[in-house]
PDB file of C-alpha atoms in Angstrom:
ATOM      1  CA  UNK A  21      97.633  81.910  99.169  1.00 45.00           C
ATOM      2  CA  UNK A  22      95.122  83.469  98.336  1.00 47.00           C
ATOM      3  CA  UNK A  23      91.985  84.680 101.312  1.00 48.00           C
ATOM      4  CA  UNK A  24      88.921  84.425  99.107  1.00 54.00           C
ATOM      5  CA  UNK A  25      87.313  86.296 101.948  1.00 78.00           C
ATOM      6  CA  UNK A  26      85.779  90.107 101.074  1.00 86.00           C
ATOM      7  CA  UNK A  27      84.726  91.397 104.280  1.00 88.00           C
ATOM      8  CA  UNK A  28      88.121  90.611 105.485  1.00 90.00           C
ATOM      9  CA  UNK A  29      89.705  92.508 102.298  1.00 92.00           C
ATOM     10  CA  UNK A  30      87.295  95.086 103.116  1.00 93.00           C
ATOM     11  CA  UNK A  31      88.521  95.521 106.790  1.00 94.00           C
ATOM     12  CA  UNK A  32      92.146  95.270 106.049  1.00 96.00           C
ATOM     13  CA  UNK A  33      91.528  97.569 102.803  1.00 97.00           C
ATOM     14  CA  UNK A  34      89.700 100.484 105.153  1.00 97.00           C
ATOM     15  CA  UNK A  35      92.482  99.806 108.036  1.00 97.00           C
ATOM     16  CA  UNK A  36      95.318 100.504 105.184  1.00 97.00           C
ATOM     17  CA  UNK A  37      93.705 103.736 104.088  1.00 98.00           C
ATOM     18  CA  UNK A  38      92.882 104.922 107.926  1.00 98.00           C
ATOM     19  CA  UNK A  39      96.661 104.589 108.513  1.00 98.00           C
ATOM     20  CA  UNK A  40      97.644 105.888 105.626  1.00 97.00           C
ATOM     21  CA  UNK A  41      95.798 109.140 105.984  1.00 97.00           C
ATOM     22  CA  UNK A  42      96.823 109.047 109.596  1.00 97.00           C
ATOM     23  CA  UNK A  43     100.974 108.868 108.708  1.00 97.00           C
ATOM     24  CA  UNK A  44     100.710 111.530 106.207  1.00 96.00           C
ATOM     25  CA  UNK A  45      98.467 113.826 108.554  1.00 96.00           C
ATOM     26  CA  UNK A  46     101.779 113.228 110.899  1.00 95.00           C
ATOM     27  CA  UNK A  47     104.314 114.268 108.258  1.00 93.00           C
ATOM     28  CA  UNK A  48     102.703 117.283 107.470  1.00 94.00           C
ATOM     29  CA  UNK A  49     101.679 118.190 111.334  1.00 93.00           C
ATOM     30  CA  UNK A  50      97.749 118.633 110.777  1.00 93.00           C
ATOM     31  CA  UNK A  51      96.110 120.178 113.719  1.00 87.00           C
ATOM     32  CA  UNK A  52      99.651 121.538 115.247  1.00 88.00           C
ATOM     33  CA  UNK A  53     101.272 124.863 115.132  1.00 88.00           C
ATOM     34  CA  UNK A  54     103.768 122.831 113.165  1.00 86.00           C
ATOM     35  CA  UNK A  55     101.753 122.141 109.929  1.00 90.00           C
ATOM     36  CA  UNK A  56     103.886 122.184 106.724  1.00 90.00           C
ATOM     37  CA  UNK A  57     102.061 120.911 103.780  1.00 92.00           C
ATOM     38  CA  UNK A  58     105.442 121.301 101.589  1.00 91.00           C
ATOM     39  CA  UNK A  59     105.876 117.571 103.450  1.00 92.00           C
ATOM     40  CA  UNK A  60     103.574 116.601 100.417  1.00 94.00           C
ATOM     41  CA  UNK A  61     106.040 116.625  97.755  1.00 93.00           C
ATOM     42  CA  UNK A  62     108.632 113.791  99.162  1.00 95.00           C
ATOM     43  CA  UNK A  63     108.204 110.921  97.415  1.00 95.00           C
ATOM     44  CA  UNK A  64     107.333 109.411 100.931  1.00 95.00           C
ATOM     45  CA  UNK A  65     104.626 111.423 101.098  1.00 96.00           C
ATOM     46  CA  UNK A  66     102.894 110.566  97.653  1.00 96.00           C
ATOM     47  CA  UNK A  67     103.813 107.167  97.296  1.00 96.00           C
ATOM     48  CA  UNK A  68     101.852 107.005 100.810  1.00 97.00           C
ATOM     49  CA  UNK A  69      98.837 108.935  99.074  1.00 97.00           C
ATOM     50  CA  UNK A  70      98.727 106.493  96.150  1.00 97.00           C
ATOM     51  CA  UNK A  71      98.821 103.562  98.540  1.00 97.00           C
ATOM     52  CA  UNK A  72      96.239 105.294 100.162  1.00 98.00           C
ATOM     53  CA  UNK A  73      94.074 106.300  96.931  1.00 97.00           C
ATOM     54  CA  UNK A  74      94.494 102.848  95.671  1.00 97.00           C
ATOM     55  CA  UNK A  75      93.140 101.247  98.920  1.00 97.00           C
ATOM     56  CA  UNK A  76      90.122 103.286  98.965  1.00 97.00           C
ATOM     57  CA  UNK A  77      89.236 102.752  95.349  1.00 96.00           C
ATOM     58  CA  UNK A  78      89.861  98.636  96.068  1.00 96.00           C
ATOM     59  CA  UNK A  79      88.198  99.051  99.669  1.00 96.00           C
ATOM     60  CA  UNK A  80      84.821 100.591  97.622  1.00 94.00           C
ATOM     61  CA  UNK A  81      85.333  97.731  94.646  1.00 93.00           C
ATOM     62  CA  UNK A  82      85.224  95.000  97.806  1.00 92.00           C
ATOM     63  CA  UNK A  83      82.635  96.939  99.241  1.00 91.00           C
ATOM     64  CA  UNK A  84      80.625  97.014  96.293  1.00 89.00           C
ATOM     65  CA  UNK A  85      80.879  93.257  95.366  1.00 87.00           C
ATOM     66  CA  UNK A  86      79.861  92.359  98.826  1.00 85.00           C
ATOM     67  CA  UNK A  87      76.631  93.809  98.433  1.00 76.00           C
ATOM     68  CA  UNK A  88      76.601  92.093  94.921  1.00 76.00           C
ATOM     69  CA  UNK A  89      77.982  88.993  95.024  1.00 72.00           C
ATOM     70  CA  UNK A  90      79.279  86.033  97.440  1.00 67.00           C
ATOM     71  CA  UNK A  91      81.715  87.338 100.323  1.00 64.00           C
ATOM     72  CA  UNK A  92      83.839  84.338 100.039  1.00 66.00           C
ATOM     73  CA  UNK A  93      84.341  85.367  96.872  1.00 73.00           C
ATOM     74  CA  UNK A  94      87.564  86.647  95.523  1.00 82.00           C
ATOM     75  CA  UNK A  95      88.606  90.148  96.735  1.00 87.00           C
ATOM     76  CA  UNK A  96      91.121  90.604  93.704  1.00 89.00           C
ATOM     77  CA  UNK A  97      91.095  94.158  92.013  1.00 92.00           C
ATOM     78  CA  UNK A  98      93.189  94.868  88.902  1.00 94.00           C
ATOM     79  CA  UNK A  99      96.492  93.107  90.802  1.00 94.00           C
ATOM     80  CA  UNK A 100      98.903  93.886  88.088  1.00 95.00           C
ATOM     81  CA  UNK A 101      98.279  97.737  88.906  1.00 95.00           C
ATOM     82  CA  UNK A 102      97.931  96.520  92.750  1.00 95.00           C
ATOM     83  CA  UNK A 103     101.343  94.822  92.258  1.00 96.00           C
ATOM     84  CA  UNK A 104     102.826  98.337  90.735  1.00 96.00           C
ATOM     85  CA  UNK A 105     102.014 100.583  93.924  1.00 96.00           C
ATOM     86  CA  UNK A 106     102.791  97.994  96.489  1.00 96.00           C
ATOM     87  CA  UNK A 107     106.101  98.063  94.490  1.00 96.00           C
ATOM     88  CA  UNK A 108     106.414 102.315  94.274  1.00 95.00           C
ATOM     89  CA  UNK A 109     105.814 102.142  98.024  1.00 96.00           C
ATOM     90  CA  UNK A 110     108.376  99.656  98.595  1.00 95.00           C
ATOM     91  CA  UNK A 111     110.647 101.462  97.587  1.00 94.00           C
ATOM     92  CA  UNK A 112     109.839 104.245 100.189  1.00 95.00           C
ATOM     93  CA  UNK A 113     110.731 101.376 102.597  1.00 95.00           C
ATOM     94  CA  UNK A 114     113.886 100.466 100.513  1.00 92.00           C
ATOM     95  CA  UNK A 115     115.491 103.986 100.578  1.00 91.00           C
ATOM     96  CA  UNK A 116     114.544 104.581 104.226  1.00 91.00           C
ATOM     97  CA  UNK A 117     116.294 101.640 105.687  1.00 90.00           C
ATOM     98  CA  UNK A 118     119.033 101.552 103.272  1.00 88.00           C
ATOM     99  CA  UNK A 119     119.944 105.198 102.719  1.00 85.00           C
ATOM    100  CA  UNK A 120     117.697 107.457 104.857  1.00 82.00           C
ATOM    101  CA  UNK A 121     117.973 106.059 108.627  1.00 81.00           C
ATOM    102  CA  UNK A 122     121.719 104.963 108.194  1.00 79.00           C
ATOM    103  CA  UNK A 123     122.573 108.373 106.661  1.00 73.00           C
ATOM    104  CA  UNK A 124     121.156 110.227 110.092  1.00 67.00           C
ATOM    105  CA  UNK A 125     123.467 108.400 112.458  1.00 60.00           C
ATOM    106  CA  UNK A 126     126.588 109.459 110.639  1.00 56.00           C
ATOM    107  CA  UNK A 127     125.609 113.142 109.424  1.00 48.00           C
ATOM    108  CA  UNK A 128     124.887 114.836 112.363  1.00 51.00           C
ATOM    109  CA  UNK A 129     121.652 116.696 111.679  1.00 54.00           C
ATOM    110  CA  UNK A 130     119.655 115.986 114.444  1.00 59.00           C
ATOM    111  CA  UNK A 131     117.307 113.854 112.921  1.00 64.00           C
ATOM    112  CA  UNK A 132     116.104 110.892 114.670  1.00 73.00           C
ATOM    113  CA  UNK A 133     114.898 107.944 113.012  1.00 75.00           C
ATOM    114  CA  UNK A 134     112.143 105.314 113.469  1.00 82.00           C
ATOM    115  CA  UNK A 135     109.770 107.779 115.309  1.00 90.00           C
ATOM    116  CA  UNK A 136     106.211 107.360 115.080  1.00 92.00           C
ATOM    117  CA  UNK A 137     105.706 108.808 111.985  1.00 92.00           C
ATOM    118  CA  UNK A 138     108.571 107.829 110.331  1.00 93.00           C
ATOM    119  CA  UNK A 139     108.119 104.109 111.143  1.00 94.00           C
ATOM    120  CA  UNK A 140     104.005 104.253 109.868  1.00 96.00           C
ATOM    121  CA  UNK A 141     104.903 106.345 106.117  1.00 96.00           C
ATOM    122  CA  UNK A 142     108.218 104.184 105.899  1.00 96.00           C
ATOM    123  CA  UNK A 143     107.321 100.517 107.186  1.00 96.00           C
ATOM    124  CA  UNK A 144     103.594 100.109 108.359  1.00 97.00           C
ATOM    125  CA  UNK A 145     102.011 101.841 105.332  1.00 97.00           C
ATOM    126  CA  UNK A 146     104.486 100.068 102.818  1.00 96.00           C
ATOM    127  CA  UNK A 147     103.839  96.413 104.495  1.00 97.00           C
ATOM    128  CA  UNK A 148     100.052  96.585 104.313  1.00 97.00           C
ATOM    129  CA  UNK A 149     100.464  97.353 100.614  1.00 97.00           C
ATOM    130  CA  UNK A 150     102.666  94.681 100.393  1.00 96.00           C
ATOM    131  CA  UNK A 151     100.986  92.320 102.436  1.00 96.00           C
ATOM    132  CA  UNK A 152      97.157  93.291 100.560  1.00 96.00           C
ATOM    133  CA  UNK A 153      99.163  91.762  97.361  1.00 95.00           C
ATOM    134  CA  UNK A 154      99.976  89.316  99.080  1.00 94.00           C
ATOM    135  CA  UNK A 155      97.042  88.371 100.551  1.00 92.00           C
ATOM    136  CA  UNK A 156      94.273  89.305  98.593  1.00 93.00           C
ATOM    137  CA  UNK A 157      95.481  89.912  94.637  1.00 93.00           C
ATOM    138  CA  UNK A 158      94.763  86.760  92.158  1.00 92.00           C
ATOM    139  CA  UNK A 159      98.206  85.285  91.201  1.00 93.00           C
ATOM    140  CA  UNK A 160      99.466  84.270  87.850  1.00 94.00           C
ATOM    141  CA  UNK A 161      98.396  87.148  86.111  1.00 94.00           C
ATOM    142  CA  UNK A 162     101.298  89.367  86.296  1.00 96.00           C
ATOM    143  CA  UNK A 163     103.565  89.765  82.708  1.00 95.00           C
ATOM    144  CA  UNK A 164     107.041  89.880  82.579  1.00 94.00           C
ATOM    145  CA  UNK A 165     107.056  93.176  81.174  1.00 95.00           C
ATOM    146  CA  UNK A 166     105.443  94.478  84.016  1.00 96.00           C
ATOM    147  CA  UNK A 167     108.213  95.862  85.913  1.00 96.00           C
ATOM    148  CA  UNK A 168     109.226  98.145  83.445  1.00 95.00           C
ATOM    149  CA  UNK A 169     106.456 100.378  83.455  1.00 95.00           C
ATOM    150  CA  UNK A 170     105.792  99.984  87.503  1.00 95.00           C
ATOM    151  CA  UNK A 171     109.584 101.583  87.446  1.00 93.00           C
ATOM    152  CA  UNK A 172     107.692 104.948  85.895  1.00 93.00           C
ATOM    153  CA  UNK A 173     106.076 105.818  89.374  1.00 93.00           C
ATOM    154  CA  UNK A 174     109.643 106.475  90.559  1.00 93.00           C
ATOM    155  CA  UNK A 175     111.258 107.347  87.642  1.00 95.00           C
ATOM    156  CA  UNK A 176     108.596 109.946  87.163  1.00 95.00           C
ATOM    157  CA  UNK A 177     109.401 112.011  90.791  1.00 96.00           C
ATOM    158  CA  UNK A 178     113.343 111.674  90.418  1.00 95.00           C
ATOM    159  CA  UNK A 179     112.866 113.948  87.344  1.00 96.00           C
ATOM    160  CA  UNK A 180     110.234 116.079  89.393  1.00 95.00           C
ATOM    161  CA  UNK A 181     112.542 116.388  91.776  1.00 95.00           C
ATOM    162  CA  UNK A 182     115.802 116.837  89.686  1.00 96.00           C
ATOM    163  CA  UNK A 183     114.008 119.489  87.191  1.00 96.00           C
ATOM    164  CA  UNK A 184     112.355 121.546  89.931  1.00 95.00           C
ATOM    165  CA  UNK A 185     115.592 123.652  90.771  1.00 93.00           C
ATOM    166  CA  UNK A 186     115.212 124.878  87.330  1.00 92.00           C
ATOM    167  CA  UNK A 187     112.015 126.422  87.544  1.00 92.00           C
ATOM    168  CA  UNK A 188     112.132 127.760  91.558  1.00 92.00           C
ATOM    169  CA  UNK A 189     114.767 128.866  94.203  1.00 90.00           C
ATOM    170  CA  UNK A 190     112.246 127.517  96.460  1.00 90.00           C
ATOM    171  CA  UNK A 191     113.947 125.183  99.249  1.00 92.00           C
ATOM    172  CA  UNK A 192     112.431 121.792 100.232  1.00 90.00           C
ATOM    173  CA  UNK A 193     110.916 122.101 103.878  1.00 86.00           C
ATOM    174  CA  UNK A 194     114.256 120.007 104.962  1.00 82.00           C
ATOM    175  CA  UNK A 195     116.675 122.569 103.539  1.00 87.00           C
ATOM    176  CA  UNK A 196     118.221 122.416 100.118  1.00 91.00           C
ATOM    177  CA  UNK A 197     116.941 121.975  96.936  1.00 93.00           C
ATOM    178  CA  UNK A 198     116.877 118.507  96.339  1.00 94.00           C
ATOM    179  CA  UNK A 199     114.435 116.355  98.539  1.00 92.00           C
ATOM    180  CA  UNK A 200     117.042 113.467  99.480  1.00 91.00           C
ATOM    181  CA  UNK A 201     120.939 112.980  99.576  1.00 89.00           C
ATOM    182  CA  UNK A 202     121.380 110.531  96.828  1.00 92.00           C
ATOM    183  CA  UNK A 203     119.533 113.128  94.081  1.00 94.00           C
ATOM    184  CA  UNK A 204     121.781 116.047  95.697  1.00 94.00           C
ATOM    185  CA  UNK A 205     123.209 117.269  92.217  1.00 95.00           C
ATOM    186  CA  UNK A 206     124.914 119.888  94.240  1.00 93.00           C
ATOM    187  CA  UNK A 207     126.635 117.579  96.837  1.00 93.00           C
ATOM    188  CA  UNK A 208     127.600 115.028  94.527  1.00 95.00           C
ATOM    189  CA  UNK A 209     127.511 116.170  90.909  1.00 96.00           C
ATOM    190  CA  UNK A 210     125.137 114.320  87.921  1.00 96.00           C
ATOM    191  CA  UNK A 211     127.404 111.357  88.117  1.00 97.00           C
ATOM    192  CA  UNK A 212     126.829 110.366  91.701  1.00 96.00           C
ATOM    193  CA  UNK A 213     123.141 110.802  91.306  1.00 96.00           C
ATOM    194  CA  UNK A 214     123.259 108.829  87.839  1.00 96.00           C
ATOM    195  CA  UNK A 215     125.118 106.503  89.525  1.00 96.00           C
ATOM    196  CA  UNK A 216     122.826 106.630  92.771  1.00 94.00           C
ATOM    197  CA  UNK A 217     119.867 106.180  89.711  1.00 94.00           C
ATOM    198  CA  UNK A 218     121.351 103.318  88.224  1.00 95.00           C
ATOM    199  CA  UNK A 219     122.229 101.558  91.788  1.00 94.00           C
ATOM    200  CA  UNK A 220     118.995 101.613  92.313  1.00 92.00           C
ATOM    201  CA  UNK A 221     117.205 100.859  89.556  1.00 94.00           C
ATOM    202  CA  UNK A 222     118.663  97.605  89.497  1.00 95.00           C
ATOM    203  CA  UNK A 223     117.729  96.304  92.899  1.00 93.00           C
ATOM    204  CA  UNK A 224     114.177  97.582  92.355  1.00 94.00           C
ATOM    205  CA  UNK A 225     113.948  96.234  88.961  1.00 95.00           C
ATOM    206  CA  UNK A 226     115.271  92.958  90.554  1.00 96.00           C
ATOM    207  CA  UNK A 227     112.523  92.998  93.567  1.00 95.00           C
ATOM    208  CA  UNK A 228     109.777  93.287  91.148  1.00 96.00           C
ATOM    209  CA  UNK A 229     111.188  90.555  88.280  1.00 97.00           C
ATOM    210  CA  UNK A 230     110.875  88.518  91.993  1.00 96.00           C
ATOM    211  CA  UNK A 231     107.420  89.643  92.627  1.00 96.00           C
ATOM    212  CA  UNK A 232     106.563  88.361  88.833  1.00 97.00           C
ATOM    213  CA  UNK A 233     108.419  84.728  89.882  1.00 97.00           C
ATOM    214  CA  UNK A 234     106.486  84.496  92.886  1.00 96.00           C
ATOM    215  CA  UNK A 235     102.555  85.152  91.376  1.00 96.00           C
ATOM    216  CA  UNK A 236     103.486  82.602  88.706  1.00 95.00           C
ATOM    217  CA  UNK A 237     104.877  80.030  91.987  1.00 94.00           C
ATOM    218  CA  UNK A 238     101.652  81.150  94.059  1.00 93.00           C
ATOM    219  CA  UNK A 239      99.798  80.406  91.142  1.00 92.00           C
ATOM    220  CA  UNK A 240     101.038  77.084  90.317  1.00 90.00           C
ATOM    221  CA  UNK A 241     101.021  76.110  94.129  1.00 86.00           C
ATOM    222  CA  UNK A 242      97.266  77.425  93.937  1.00 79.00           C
ATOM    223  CA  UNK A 243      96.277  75.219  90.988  1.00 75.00           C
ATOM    224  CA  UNK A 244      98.361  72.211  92.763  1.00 74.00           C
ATOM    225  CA  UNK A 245      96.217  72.124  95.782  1.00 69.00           C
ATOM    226  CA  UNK A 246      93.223  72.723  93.692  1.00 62.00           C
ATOM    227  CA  UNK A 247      93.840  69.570  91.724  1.00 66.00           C
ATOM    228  CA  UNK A 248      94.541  67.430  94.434  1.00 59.00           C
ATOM    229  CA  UNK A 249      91.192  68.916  96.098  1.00 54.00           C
ATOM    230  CA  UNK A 250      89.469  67.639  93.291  1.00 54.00           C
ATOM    231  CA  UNK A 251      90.896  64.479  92.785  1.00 61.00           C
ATOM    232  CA  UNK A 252      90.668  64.155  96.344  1.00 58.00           C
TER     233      UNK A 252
END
């Protein structure tokens, strides 16, 4: 359902991009003799800057028709694009809890999962971009086609991260020079990260063919109640 509310869209917007810019201040130790901007180029990293860029532009939008226009009006922006980086973060949350955090109690590396930081760029982030779809975007306006091209956003950094090897000896900040296990060409060879690819691909093309099936379902529950409101 939809909260045709703006100041609330505004509040939740401006909390989203606060904690945003707090988790990724975290990952890259701002303000500590530990900083290490080369955190910037995970994918966890950016997809929490574009949640965070795209919250800001909608939290300015809400702000903007407030002053204009009735607060209880909707506090919709451009949801099909809303819909495509909820999804590209989603999959930050996806890989962490499926591959990432399972991964560190079996290899031995020291790392310890669900910390702070790890649990606001890999869950909290992720589920207010989820959850301001949700919320706050019209429904019945995605297209079927849509999850194709939100698939780009992660398609585009697996080949950022796959080419880069080719152009610098430069190690990730984690060691090695691929950013995750699952694009390691060097661990497991092209045809475990094609495979890895290809794994993927289909359970995020299937989350997001569900996101499409459940804006038309909000939509028709939407128009339901509004009819019987009506009629009422």
């Amino acid at each position: 359902m939809i909260i045709n509310t703006r100041s609330c869209a505004a509040i939740y917007r401006a909390v989203t991009v606060i904690t945003a810019g707090i988790a990724v201040s975290r990952v890259i130790g701002v303000g500590t003799t530990h900083f290490a901007p080369g955190g910037l180029l995970y994918y966890t990293s950016m997809s929490n800057l574009l949640g965070m860029a795209w919250s800001l532009y909608a939290l300015i939008v809400t702000l903007v028709s407030i002053g204009k226009y009735d607060r209880r009006a909707s506090a919709s922006v451009c949801p099909r694009l809303g819909a495509g980086v909820a999804l590209a973060i989603l999959v930050t949350l996806l890989i962490y809890l499926t591959i990432l955090a399972p991964a560190s109690f079996t290899q031995g590396s020291g790392y310890q999962p669900f910390t702070l930081t790890d649990d606001l760029v890999h869950i909290v982030v992720p589920l207010l971009l989820i959850g301001d779809w949700l919320i706050f975007a019209d429904k019945g306006v995605l297209r079927w086609w849509d999850p194709l091209w939100w698939a780009l956003i992660p398609y585009a950094y697996a080949a950022y991260a796959l080419i880069r090897p080719v152009f610098t000896s430069a190690q990730w900040p984690g060691g090695g020079h691929y950013p995750y296990q699952f694009l390691d060409v060097e661990h497991i060879g092209w045809g475990g990260v094609a495979v890895n690819i290809l794994v993927l691909t289909v359970v995020i093309e299937a989350i997001a063919f569900l996101m499409v099936a459940l804006d038309r379902r909000l939509a028709v529950l939407k128009n339901r109640r509004s009819c019987a409101a009506v009629n009422g």
